[in-house]
JSON list of C-alpha atoms in Angstrom, two decimals:
[
{"chain": "A", "resi": 1, "resn": "UNK", "atom": "CA", "xyz": [2.37, 4.67, -1.67]},
{"chain": "A", "resi": 2, "resn": "UNK", "atom": "CA", "xyz": [4.67, 1.86, -0.60]},
{"chain": "A", "resi": 3, "resn": "UNK", "atom": "CA", "xyz": [4.03, 2.33, 3.10]},
{"chain": "A", "resi": 4, "resn": "UNK", "atom": "CA", "xyz": [6.42, 2.90, 5.99]},
{"chain": "A", "resi": 5, "resn": "UNK", "atom": "CA", "xyz": [9.39, 0.55, 5.84]},
{"chain": "A", "resi": 6, "resn": "UNK", "atom": "CA", "xyz": [11.48, -0.50, 8.84]},
{"chain": "A", "resi": 7, "resn": "UNK", "atom": "CA", "xyz": [14.72, -2.42, 8.89]},
{"chain": "A", "resi": 8, "resn": "UNK", "atom": "CA", "xyz": [15.59, -4.84, 10.36]},
{"chain": "A", "resi": 9, "resn": "UNK", "atom": "CA", "xyz": [12.40, -6.66, 11.34]},
{"chain": "A", "resi": 10, "resn": "UNK", "atom": "CA", "xyz": [14.15, -8.46, 14.16]},
{"chain": "A", "resi": 11, "resn": "UNK", "atom": "CA", "xyz": [17.34, -7.76, 16.07]},
{"chain": "A", "resi": 12, "resn": "UNK", "atom": "CA", "xyz": [18.89, -9.89, 18.79]},
{"chain": "A", "resi": 13, "resn": "UNK", "atom": "CA", "xyz": [21.80, -8.33, 20.62]},
{"chain": "A", "resi": 14, "resn": "UNK", "atom": "CA", "xyz": [23.79, -8.85, 23.76]},
{"chain": "A", "resi": 15, "resn": "UNK", "atom": "CA", "xyz": [23.52, -6.43, 26.64]},
{"chain": "A", "resi": 16, "resn": "UNK", "atom": "CA", "xyz": [25.97, -3.58, 26.28]},
{"chain": "A", "resi": 17, "resn": "UNK", "atom": "CA", "xyz": [26.03, -3.61, 22.49]},
{"chain": "A", "resi": 18, "resn": "UNK", "atom": "CA", "xyz": [24.86, -0.72, 20.31]},
{"chain": "A", "resi": 19, "resn": "UNK", "atom": "CA", "xyz": [22.04, -1.16, 17.80]},
{"chain": "A", "resi": 20, "resn": "UNK", "atom": "CA", "xyz": [20.67, 1.05, 15.05]},
{"chain": "A", "resi": 21, "resn": "UNK", "atom": "CA", "xyz": [17.29, 0.84, 13.36]},
{"chain": "A", "resi": 22, "resn": "UNK", "atom": "CA", "xyz": [16.21, 2.48, 10.14]},
{"chain": "A", "resi": 23, "resn": "UNK", "atom": "CA", "xyz": [12.83, 3.85, 9.09]},
{"chain": "A", "resi": 24, "resn": "UNK", "atom": "CA", "xyz": [11.81, 4.97, 5.61]},
{"chain": "A", "resi": 25, "resn": "UNK", "atom": "CA", "xyz": [8.56, 6.93, 5.80]},
{"chain": "A", "resi": 26, "resn": "UNK", "atom": "CA", "xyz": [5.98, 7.39, 3.07]},
{"chain": "A", "resi": 27, "resn": "UNK", "atom": "CA", "xyz": [7.78, 9.66, 0.63]},
{"chain": "A", "resi": 28, "resn": "UNK", "atom": "CA", "xyz": [5.53, 12.72, 0.78]},
{"chain": "A", "resi": 29, "resn": "UNK", "atom": "CA", "xyz": [5.16, 12.65, 4.57]},
{"chain": "A", "resi": 30, "resn": "UNK", "atom": "CA", "xyz": [6.90, 15.47, 6.41]},
{"chain": "A", "resi": 31, "resn": "UNK", "atom": "CA", "xyz": [6.37, 14.09, 9.91]},
{"chain": "A", "resi": 32, "resn": "UNK", "atom": "CA", "xyz": [8.07, 11.05, 11.37]},
{"chain": "A", "resi": 33, "resn": "UNK", "atom": "CA", "xyz": [7.59, 9.44, 14.76]},
{"chain": "A", "resi": 34, "resn": "UNK", "atom": "CA", "xyz": [9.19, 6.72, 16.83]},
{"chain": "A", "resi": 35, "resn": "UNK", "atom": "CA", "xyz": [7.11, 4.69, 19.27]},
{"chain": "A", "resi": 36, "resn": "UNK", "atom": "CA", "xyz": [7.97, 1.75, 21.49]},
{"chain": "A", "resi": 37, "resn": "UNK", "atom": "CA", "xyz": [5.61, -1.09, 22.38]},
{"chain": "A", "resi": 38, "resn": "UNK", "atom": "CA", "xyz": [6.24, -3.61, 25.11]},
{"chain": "A", "resi": 39, "resn": "UNK", "atom": "CA", "xyz": [4.22, -6.75, 25.78]},
{"chain": "A", "resi": 40, "resn": "UNK", "atom": "CA", "xyz": [0.68, -6.02, 26.91]},
{"chain": "A", "resi": 41, "resn": "UNK", "atom": "CA", "xyz": [1.03, -2.28, 26.41]},
{"chain": "A", "resi": 42, "resn": "UNK", "atom": "CA", "xyz": [0.03, 0.16, 23.73]},
{"chain": "A", "resi": 43, "resn": "UNK", "atom": "CA", "xyz": [2.58, 2.09, 21.68]},
{"chain": "A", "resi": 44, "resn": "UNK", "atom": "CA", "xyz": [4.41, 4.73, 23.72]},
{"chain": "A", "resi": 45, "resn": "UNK", "atom": "CA", "xyz": [5.66, 7.94, 22.13]},
{"chain": "A", "resi": 46, "resn": "UNK", "atom": "CA", "xyz": [9.44, 8.35, 21.95]},
{"chain": "A", "resi": 47, "resn": "UNK", "atom": "CA", "xyz": [10.17, 11.21, 19.59]},
{"chain": "A", "resi": 48, "resn": "UNK", "atom": "CA", "xyz": [8.85, 13.23, 16.65]},
{"chain": "A", "resi": 49, "resn": "UNK", "atom": "CA", "xyz": [10.41, 14.96, 13.64]},
{"chain": "A", "resi": 50, "resn": "UNK", "atom": "CA", "xyz": [8.94, 17.56, 11.36]},
{"chain": "A", "resi": 51, "resn": "UNK", "atom": "CA", "xyz": [11.11, 17.40, 8.27]},
{"chain": "A", "resi": 52, "resn": "UNK", "atom": "CA", "xyz": [14.67, 17.19, 9.66]},
{"chain": "A", "resi": 53, "resn": "UNK", "atom": "CA", "xyz": [13.94, 18.93, 12.96]},
{"chain": "A", "resi": 54, "resn": "UNK", "atom": "CA", "xyz": [13.46, 16.81, 16.07]},
{"chain": "A", "resi": 55, "resn": "UNK", "atom": "CA", "xyz": [10.67, 18.71, 17.82]},
{"chain": "A", "resi": 56, "resn": "UNK", "atom": "CA", "xyz": [9.99, 16.60, 20.87]},
{"chain": "A", "resi": 57, "resn": "UNK", "atom": "CA", "xyz": [11.52, 13.80, 22.88]},
{"chain": "A", "resi": 58, "resn": "UNK", "atom": "CA", "xyz": [9.78, 11.73, 25.54]},
{"chain": "A", "resi": 59, "resn": "UNK", "atom": "CA", "xyz": [11.22, 11.19, 28.99]},
{"chain": "A", "resi": 60, "resn": "UNK", "atom": "CA", "xyz": [11.37, 7.53, 27.90]},
{"chain": "A", "resi": 61, "resn": "UNK", "atom": "CA", "xyz": [14.18, 8.49, 25.53]},
{"chain": "A", "resi": 62, "resn": "UNK", "atom": "CA", "xyz": [17.18, 8.26, 27.84]},
{"chain": "A", "resi": 63, "resn": "UNK", "atom": "CA", "xyz": [20.65, 9.56, 27.00]},
{"chain": "A", "resi": 64, "resn": "UNK", "atom": "CA", "xyz": [21.43, 6.17, 25.48]},
{"chain": "A", "resi": 65, "resn": "UNK", "atom": "CA", "xyz": [18.89, 6.76, 22.75]},
{"chain": "A", "resi": 66, "resn": "UNK", "atom": "CA", "xyz": [19.44, 9.06, 19.80]},
{"chain": "A", "resi": 67, "resn": "UNK", "atom": "CA", "xyz": [17.33, 9.62, 16.72]},
{"chain": "A", "resi": 68, "resn": "UNK", "atom": "CA", "xyz": [18.18, 11.45, 13.55]},
{"chain": "A", "resi": 69, "resn": "UNK", "atom": "CA", "xyz": [16.43, 12.36, 10.35]},
{"chain": "A", "resi": 70, "resn": "UNK", "atom": "CA", "xyz": [19.04, 13.83, 8.05]},
{"chain": "A", "resi": 71, "resn": "UNK", "atom": "CA", "xyz": [17.64, 15.66, 5.03]},
{"chain": "A", "resi": 72, "resn": "UNK", "atom": "CA", "xyz": [14.13, 15.07, 6.30]},
{"chain": "A", "resi": 73, "resn": "UNK", "atom": "CA", "xyz": [13.76, 11.68, 4.65]},
{"chain": "A", "resi": 74, "resn": "UNK", "atom": "CA", "xyz": [14.67, 8.40, 6.38]},
{"chain": "A", "resi": 75, "resn": "UNK", "atom": "CA", "xyz": [15.34, 8.24, 10.10]},
{"chain": "A", "resi": 76, "resn": "UNK", "atom": "CA", "xyz": [17.60, 6.19, 12.34]},
{"chain": "A", "resi": 77, "resn": "UNK", "atom": "CA", "xyz": [17.15, 5.28, 15.99]},
{"chain": "A", "resi": 78, "resn": "UNK", "atom": "CA", "xyz": [20.30, 4.24, 17.82]},
{"chain": "A", "resi": 79, "resn": "UNK", "atom": "CA", "xyz": [20.43, 2.64, 21.24]},
{"chain": "A", "resi": 80, "resn": "UNK", "atom": "CA", "xyz": [23.83, 2.61, 22.91]},
{"chain": "A", "resi": 81, "resn": "UNK", "atom": "CA", "xyz": [24.87, 0.17, 25.64]},
{"chain": "A", "resi": 82, "resn": "UNK", "atom": "CA", "xyz": [21.64, -1.79, 25.35]},
{"chain": "A", "resi": 83, "resn": "UNK", "atom": "CA", "xyz": [19.94, -3.11, 28.48]},
{"chain": "A", "resi": 84, "resn": "UNK", "atom": "CA", "xyz": [17.46, -5.96, 28.86]},
{"chain": "A", "resi": 85, "resn": "UNK", "atom": "CA", "xyz": [14.75, -3.39, 29.56]},
{"chain": "A", "resi": 86, "resn": "UNK", "atom": "CA", "xyz": [15.21, -2.06, 26.03]},
{"chain": "A", "resi": 87, "resn": "UNK", "atom": "CA", "xyz": [13.66, -5.25, 24.64]},
{"chain": "A", "resi": 88, "resn": "UNK", "atom": "CA", "xyz": [10.53, -4.12, 22.82]},
{"chain": "A", "resi": 89, "resn": "UNK", "atom": "CA", "xyz": [8.94, -3.51, 19.44]},
{"chain": "A", "resi": 90, "resn": "UNK", "atom": "CA", "xyz": [10.15, -0.20, 18.01]},
{"chain": "A", "resi": 91, "resn": "UNK", "atom": "CA", "xyz": [7.56, 1.30, 15.70]},
{"chain": "A", "resi": 92, "resn": "UNK", "atom": "CA", "xyz": [8.08, 4.09, 13.20]},
{"chain": "A", "resi": 93, "resn": "UNK", "atom": "CA", "xyz": [5.19, 6.10, 11.83]},
{"chain": "A", "resi": 94, "resn": "UNK", "atom": "CA", "xyz": [4.78, 8.99, 9.43]},
{"chain": "A", "resi": 95, "resn": "UNK", "atom": "CA", "xyz": [2.11, 11.49, 8.53]},
{"chain": "A", "resi": 96, "resn": "UNK", "atom": "CA", "xyz": [1.57, 14.53, 6.35]},
{"chain": "A", "resi": 97, "resn": "UNK", "atom": "CA", "xyz": [0.12, 17.78, 7.53]},
{"chain": "A", "resi": 98, "resn": "UNK", "atom": "CA", "xyz": [0.59, 21.15, 9.14]},
{"chain": "A", "resi": 99, "resn": "UNK", "atom": "CA", "xyz": [-0.84, 21.43, 12.64]},
{"chain": "A", "resi": 100, "resn": "UNK", "atom": "CA", "xyz": [-3.71, 19.10, 12.02]},
{"chain": "A", "resi": 101, "resn": "UNK", "atom": "CA", "xyz": [-4.61, 15.61, 13.20]},
{"chain": "A", "resi": 102, "resn": "UNK", "atom": "CA", "xyz": [-3.37, 13.55, 10.28]},
{"chain": "A", "resi": 103, "resn": "UNK", "atom": "CA", "xyz": [-3.50, 9.85, 11.21]},
{"chain": "A", "resi": 104, "resn": "UNK", "atom": "CA", "xyz": [-0.24, 8.06, 11.75]},
{"chain": "A", "resi": 105, "resn": "UNK", "atom": "CA", "xyz": [0.85, 5.43, 9.22]},
{"chain": "A", "resi": 106, "resn": "UNK", "atom": "CA", "xyz": [2.89, 2.80, 11.02]},
{"chain": "A", "resi": 107, "resn": "UNK", "atom": "CA", "xyz": [5.55, 0.45, 9.76]},
{"chain": "A", "resi": 108, "resn": "UNK", "atom": "CA", "xyz": [5.64, -3.18, 10.86]},
{"chain": "A", "resi": 109, "resn": "UNK", "atom": "CA", "xyz": [8.24, -2.43, 13.52]},
{"chain": "A", "resi": 110, "resn": "UNK", "atom": "CA", "xyz": [11.64, -3.71, 14.57]},
{"chain": "A", "resi": 111, "resn": "UNK", "atom": "CA", "xyz": [11.54, -6.25, 17.38]},
{"chain": "A", "resi": 112, "resn": "UNK", "atom": "CA", "xyz": [14.58, -5.90, 19.62]},
{"chain": "A", "resi": 113, "resn": "UNK", "atom": "CA", "xyz": [15.63, -8.64, 22.00]},
{"chain": "A", "resi": 114, "resn": "UNK", "atom": "CA", "xyz": [18.47, -7.91, 24.39]},
{"chain": "A", "resi": 115, "resn": "UNK", "atom": "CA", "xyz": [19.99, -11.01, 25.96]},
{"chain": "B", "resi": 1, "resn": "UNK", "atom": "CA", "xyz": [-0.47, 7.29, 34.63]},
{"chain": "B", "resi": 2, "resn": "UNK", "atom": "CA", "xyz": [-2.81, 5.79, 32.03]},
{"chain": "B", "resi": 3, "resn": "UNK", "atom": "CA", "xyz": [-4.51, 8.74, 30.35]},
{"chain": "B", "resi": 4, "resn": "UNK", "atom": "CA", "xyz": [-6.28, 6.45, 27.88]},
{"chain": "B", "resi": 5, "resn": "UNK", "atom": "CA", "xyz": [-7.80, 3.34, 29.40]},
{"chain": "B", "resi": 6, "resn": "UNK", "atom": "CA", "xyz": [-9.13, 0.23, 27.74]},
{"chain": "B", "resi": 7, "resn": "UNK", "atom": "CA", "xyz": [-10.40, -1.89, 30.59]},
{"chain": "B", "resi": 8, "resn": "UNK", "atom": "CA", "xyz": [-11.41, -4.95, 28.58]},
{"chain": "B", "resi": 9, "resn": "UNK", "atom": "CA", "xyz": [-8.34, -6.88, 27.47]},
{"chain": "B", "resi": 10, "resn": "UNK", "atom": "CA", "xyz": [-10.38, -9.16, 25.24]},
{"chain": "B", "resi": 11, "resn": "UNK", "atom": "CA", "xyz": [-13.78, -9.57, 23.62]},
{"chain": "B", "resi": 12, "resn": "UNK", "atom": "CA", "xyz": [-15.39, -12.46, 21.73]},
{"chain": "B", "resi": 13, "resn": "UNK", "atom": "CA", "xyz": [-18.32, -11.90, 19.39]},
{"chain": "B", "resi": 14, "resn": "UNK", "atom": "CA", "xyz": [-20.20, -14.10, 16.97]},
{"chain": "B", "resi": 15, "resn": "UNK", "atom": "CA", "xyz": [-19.91, -13.31, 13.29]},
{"chain": "B", "resi": 16, "resn": "UNK", "atom": "CA", "xyz": [-22.70, -10.98, 12.16]},
{"chain": "B", "resi": 17, "resn": "UNK", "atom": "CA", "xyz": [-23.31, -9.53, 15.62]},
{"chain": "B", "resi": 18, "resn": "UNK", "atom": "CA", "xyz": [-22.24, -6.15, 16.95]},
{"chain": "B", "resi": 19, "resn": "UNK", "atom": "CA", "xyz": [-18.83, -5.64, 18.54]},
{"chain": "B", "resi": 20, "resn": "UNK", "atom": "CA", "xyz": [-18.55, -2.80, 21.04]},
{"chain": "B", "resi": 21, "resn": "UNK", "atom": "CA", "xyz": [-15.12, -1.73, 22.22]},
{"chain": "B", "resi": 22, "resn": "UNK", "atom": "CA", "xyz": [-14.88, 0.81, 25.01]},
{"chain": "B", "resi": 23, "resn": "UNK", "atom": "CA", "xyz": [-12.32, 3.42, 25.97]},
{"chain": "B", "resi": 24, "resn": "UNK", "atom": "CA", "xyz": [-12.11, 5.97, 28.79]},
{"chain": "B", "resi": 25, "resn": "UNK", "atom": "CA", "xyz": [-9.77, 8.93, 29.08]},
{"chain": "B", "resi": 26, "resn": "UNK", "atom": "CA", "xyz": [-8.72, 11.17, 31.90]},
{"chain": "B", "resi": 27, "resn": "UNK", "atom": "CA", "xyz": [-7.03, 14.14, 30.20]},
{"chain": "B", "resi": 28, "resn": "UNK", "atom": "CA", "xyz": [-9.63, 16.87, 29.58]},
{"chain": "B", "resi": 29, "resn": "UNK", "atom": "CA", "xyz": [-7.34, 18.49, 27.04]},
{"chain": "B", "resi": 30, "resn": "UNK", "atom": "CA", "xyz": [-7.76, 15.63, 24.56]},
{"chain": "B", "resi": 31, "resn": "UNK", "atom": "CA", "xyz": [-9.80, 16.88, 21.63]},
{"chain": "B", "resi": 32, "resn": "UNK", "atom": "CA", "xyz": [-9.17, 14.26, 18.99]},
{"chain": "B", "resi": 33, "resn": "UNK", "atom": "CA", "xyz": [-9.65, 10.53, 19.30]},
{"chain": "B", "resi": 34, "resn": "UNK", "atom": "CA", "xyz": [-8.63, 7.68, 17.04]},
{"chain": "B", "resi": 35, "resn": "UNK", "atom": "CA", "xyz": [-8.97, 3.93, 16.77]},
{"chain": "B", "resi": 36, "resn": "UNK", "atom": "CA", "xyz": [-6.24, 1.76, 15.32]},
{"chain": "B", "resi": 37, "resn": "UNK", "atom": "CA", "xyz": [-6.38, -1.92, 14.44]},
{"chain": "B", "resi": 38, "resn": "UNK", "atom": "CA", "xyz": [-3.38, -4.21, 14.72]},
{"chain": "B", "resi": 39, "resn": "UNK", "atom": "CA", "xyz": [-2.87, -7.67, 13.28]},
{"chain": "B", "resi": 40, "resn": "UNK", "atom": "CA", "xyz": [-0.04, -9.89, 14.60]},
{"chain": "B", "resi": 41, "resn": "UNK", "atom": "CA", "xyz": [3.40, -9.06, 13.18]},
{"chain": "B", "resi": 42, "resn": "UNK", "atom": "CA", "xyz": [2.10, -5.84, 11.63]},
{"chain": "B", "resi": 43, "resn": "UNK", "atom": "CA", "xyz": [2.06, -2.23, 12.73]},
{"chain": "B", "resi": 44, "resn": "UNK", "atom": "CA", "xyz": [-1.18, -0.53, 13.83]},
{"chain": "B", "resi": 45, "resn": "UNK", "atom": "CA", "xyz": [-3.46, 0.64, 11.03]},
{"chain": "B", "resi": 46, "resn": "UNK", "atom": "CA", "xyz": [-5.66, 3.72, 11.34]},
{"chain": "B", "resi": 47, "resn": "UNK", "atom": "CA", "xyz": [-9.36, 2.84, 11.40]},
{"chain": "B", "resi": 48, "resn": "UNK", "atom": "CA", "xyz": [-11.51, 5.82, 12.31]},
{"chain": "B", "resi": 49, "resn": "UNK", "atom": "CA", "xyz": [-11.32, 9.09, 14.25]},
{"chain": "B", "resi": 50, "resn": "UNK", "atom": "CA", "xyz": [-13.56, 11.67, 15.86]},
{"chain": "B", "resi": 51, "resn": "UNK", "atom": "CA", "xyz": [-13.12, 15.28, 16.88]},
{"chain": "B", "resi": 52, "resn": "UNK", "atom": "CA", "xyz": [-14.37, 16.46, 20.26]},
{"chain": "B", "resi": 53, "resn": "UNK", "atom": "CA", "xyz": [-16.85, 18.77, 18.53]},
{"chain": "B", "resi": 54, "resn": "UNK", "atom": "CA", "xyz": [-18.76, 15.72, 17.34]},
{"chain": "B", "resi": 55, "resn": "UNK", "atom": "CA", "xyz": [-20.44, 12.89, 19.20]},
{"chain": "B", "resi": 56, "resn": "UNK", "atom": "CA", "xyz": [-20.57, 10.36, 16.39]},
{"chain": "B", "resi": 57, "resn": "UNK", "atom": "CA", "xyz": [-18.59, 9.46, 13.29]},
{"chain": "B", "resi": 58, "resn": "UNK", "atom": "CA", "xyz": [-19.45, 6.65, 10.93]},
{"chain": "B", "resi": 59, "resn": "UNK", "atom": "CA", "xyz": [-17.44, 4.91, 8.23]},
{"chain": "B", "resi": 60, "resn": "UNK", "atom": "CA", "xyz": [-19.06, 1.85, 6.72]},
{"chain": "B", "resi": 61, "resn": "UNK", "atom": "CA", "xyz": [-19.37, -0.86, 9.36]},
{"chain": "B", "resi": 62, "resn": "UNK", "atom": "CA", "xyz": [-17.46, 1.22, 11.91]},
{"chain": "B", "resi": 63, "resn": "UNK", "atom": "CA", "xyz": [-18.97, 3.91, 14.13]},
{"chain": "B", "resi": 64, "resn": "UNK", "atom": "CA", "xyz": [-17.26, 5.78, 16.92]},
{"chain": "B", "resi": 65, "resn": "UNK", "atom": "CA", "xyz": [-19.30, 7.46, 19.66]},
{"chain": "B", "resi": 66, "resn": "UNK", "atom": "CA", "xyz": [-17.92, 10.14, 21.97]},
{"chain": "B", "resi": 67, "resn": "UNK", "atom": "CA", "xyz": [-19.41, 11.13, 25.32]},
{"chain": "B", "resi": 68, "resn": "UNK", "atom": "CA", "xyz": [-17.32, 14.09, 26.48]},
{"chain": "B", "resi": 69, "resn": "UNK", "atom": "CA", "xyz": [-19.08, 14.52, 29.81]},
{"chain": "B", "resi": 70, "resn": "UNK", "atom": "CA", "xyz": [-18.28, 10.92, 30.71]},
{"chain": "B", "resi": 71, "resn": "UNK", "atom": "CA", "xyz": [-14.84, 11.04, 29.04]},
{"chain": "B", "resi": 72, "resn": "UNK", "atom": "CA", "xyz": [-15.82, 7.87, 27.23]},
{"chain": "B", "resi": 73, "resn": "UNK", "atom": "CA", "xyz": [-15.75, 6.69, 23.67]},
{"chain": "B", "resi": 74, "resn": "UNK", "atom": "CA", "xyz": [-16.75, 3.47, 22.01]},
{"chain": "B", "resi": 75, "resn": "UNK", "atom": "CA", "xyz": [-16.20, 1.75, 18.69]},
{"chain": "B", "resi": 76, "resn": "UNK", "atom": "CA", "xyz": [-19.09, -0.21, 17.20]},
{"chain": "B", "resi": 77, "resn": "UNK", "atom": "CA", "xyz": [-18.52, -2.74, 14.44]},
{"chain": "B", "resi": 78, "resn": "UNK", "atom": "CA", "xyz": [-21.66, -3.95, 12.69]},
{"chain": "B", "resi": 79, "resn": "UNK", "atom": "CA", "xyz": [-21.82, -6.61, 11.40]},
{"chain": "B", "resi": 80, "resn": "UNK", "atom": "CA", "xyz": [-18.68, -8.18, 12.81]},
{"chain": "B", "resi": 81, "resn": "UNK", "atom": "CA", "xyz": [-16.63, -10.32, 10.44]},
{"chain": "B", "resi": 82, "resn": "UNK", "atom": "CA", "xyz": [-13.87, -12.88, 11.15]},
{"chain": "B", "resi": 83, "resn": "UNK", "atom": "CA", "xyz": [-11.37, -10.54, 9.44]},
{"chain": "B", "resi": 84, "resn": "UNK", "atom": "CA", "xyz": [-12.07, -7.99, 12.16]},
{"chain": "B", "resi": 85, "resn": "UNK", "atom": "CA", "xyz": [-10.26, -10.23, 14.65]},
{"chain": "B", "resi": 86, "resn": "UNK", "atom": "CA", "xyz": [-7.35, -8.08, 15.80]},
{"chain": "B", "resi": 87, "resn": "UNK", "atom": "CA", "xyz": [-6.16, -5.87, 18.64]},
{"chain": "B", "resi": 88, "resn": "UNK", "atom": "CA", "xyz": [-7.89, -2.50, 18.71]},
{"chain": "B", "resi": 89, "resn": "UNK", "atom": "CA", "xyz": [-6.13, 0.51, 20.22]},
{"chain": "B", "resi": 90, "resn": "UNK", "atom": "CA", "xyz": [-7.89, 3.64, 21.36]},
{"chain": "B", "resi": 91, "resn": "UNK", "atom": "CA", "xyz": [-5.74, 6.77, 21.04]},
{"chain": "B", "resi": 92, "resn": "UNK", "atom": "CA", "xyz": [-6.04, 10.49, 21.73]},
{"chain": "B", "resi": 93, "resn": "UNK", "atom": "CA", "xyz": [-4.24, 13.79, 21.28]},
{"chain": "B", "resi": 94, "resn": "UNK", "atom": "CA", "xyz": [-4.95, 17.51, 21.56]},
{"chain": "B", "resi": 95, "resn": "UNK", "atom": "CA", "xyz": [-4.49, 20.76, 19.72]},
{"chain": "B", "resi": 96, "resn": "UNK", "atom": "CA", "xyz": [-2.99, 19.14, 16.64]},
{"chain": "B", "resi": 97, "resn": "UNK", "atom": "CA", "xyz": [-0.18, 18.08, 18.94]},
{"chain": "B", "resi": 98, "resn": "UNK", "atom": "CA", "xyz": [1.63, 15.19, 17.45]},
{"chain": "B", "resi": 99, "resn": "UNK", "atom": "CA", "xyz": [2.16, 13.11, 20.57]},
{"chain": "B", "resi": 100, "resn": "UNK", "atom": "CA", "xyz": [-0.61, 10.55, 20.36]},
{"chain": "B", "resi": 101, "resn": "UNK", "atom": "CA", "xyz": [-1.38, 8.65, 23.57]},
{"chain": "B", "resi": 102, "resn": "UNK", "atom": "CA", "xyz": [-2.51, 5.04, 23.17]},
{"chain": "B", "resi": 103, "resn": "UNK", "atom": "CA", "xyz": [-4.46, 2.68, 25.38]},
{"chain": "B", "resi": 104, "resn": "UNK", "atom": "CA", "xyz": [-3.23, -0.87, 26.00]},
{"chain": "B", "resi": 105, "resn": "UNK", "atom": "CA", "xyz": [-5.58, -2.39, 23.46]},
{"chain": "B", "resi": 106, "resn": "UNK", "atom": "CA", "xyz": [-8.52, -4.80, 23.35]},
{"chain": "B", "resi": 107, "resn": "UNK", "atom": "CA", "xyz": [-8.18, -8.10, 21.53]},
{"chain": "B", "resi": 108, "resn": "UNK", "atom": "CA", "xyz": [-11.30, -8.80, 19.51]},
{"chain": "B", "resi": 109, "resn": "UNK", "atom": "CA", "xyz": [-12.10, -12.32, 18.34]},
{"chain": "B", "resi": 110, "resn": "UNK", "atom": "CA", "xyz": [-14.95, -12.74, 15.89]},
{"chain": "B", "resi": 111, "resn": "UNK", "atom": "CA", "xyz": [-16.13, -16.34, 15.89]},
{"chain": "B", "resi": 112, "resn": "UNK", "atom": "CA", "xyz": [-17.42, -17.71, 12.57]}
]
């Protein structure tokens, strides 16, 4: 169990640029989640995959955001035409289970700063 | 609309004493509650959970109490240790649904 890995740890970009983040979940975990955390707030749900299927997307996930999980392994989160309001910590989590309340295992996040 | 509320942004406790972190929720559909701990520059780490069919769950120094009628839960840490200093998030979900809702966190400082 090597834990959930996220890359990069930090990303600074200029407004209007596209960015992509990667998440490698714990290998046997079939569920993968993306959360976003801004200063002074708790993590907010963005989207959730079971295997390769994206089963839910939050209203927070605007058209500029897209997430994929090809082959049900790693996942990518892309933000197009970044805005300053996108600055946040993007957290990936994974879990294993079928319709139960398996706890989420979080990575250390990717901190995005949009200038 | 904060469905999970942590009204104390911070808490300071002396080493060896009890730490009590509180959480209130508004969504009656929540049936599973969790506490996560977060150190700086790290992601949240699962600590303890409780199902709505129980009113108490204990794991070592950590105990979570659930009062469904009051829509309130609390995390007790006894005895508190300096390594417990972190931000604690209360979280909830329902029906095995995978969207977990988090509170804004309480920063605990345990003073040696």
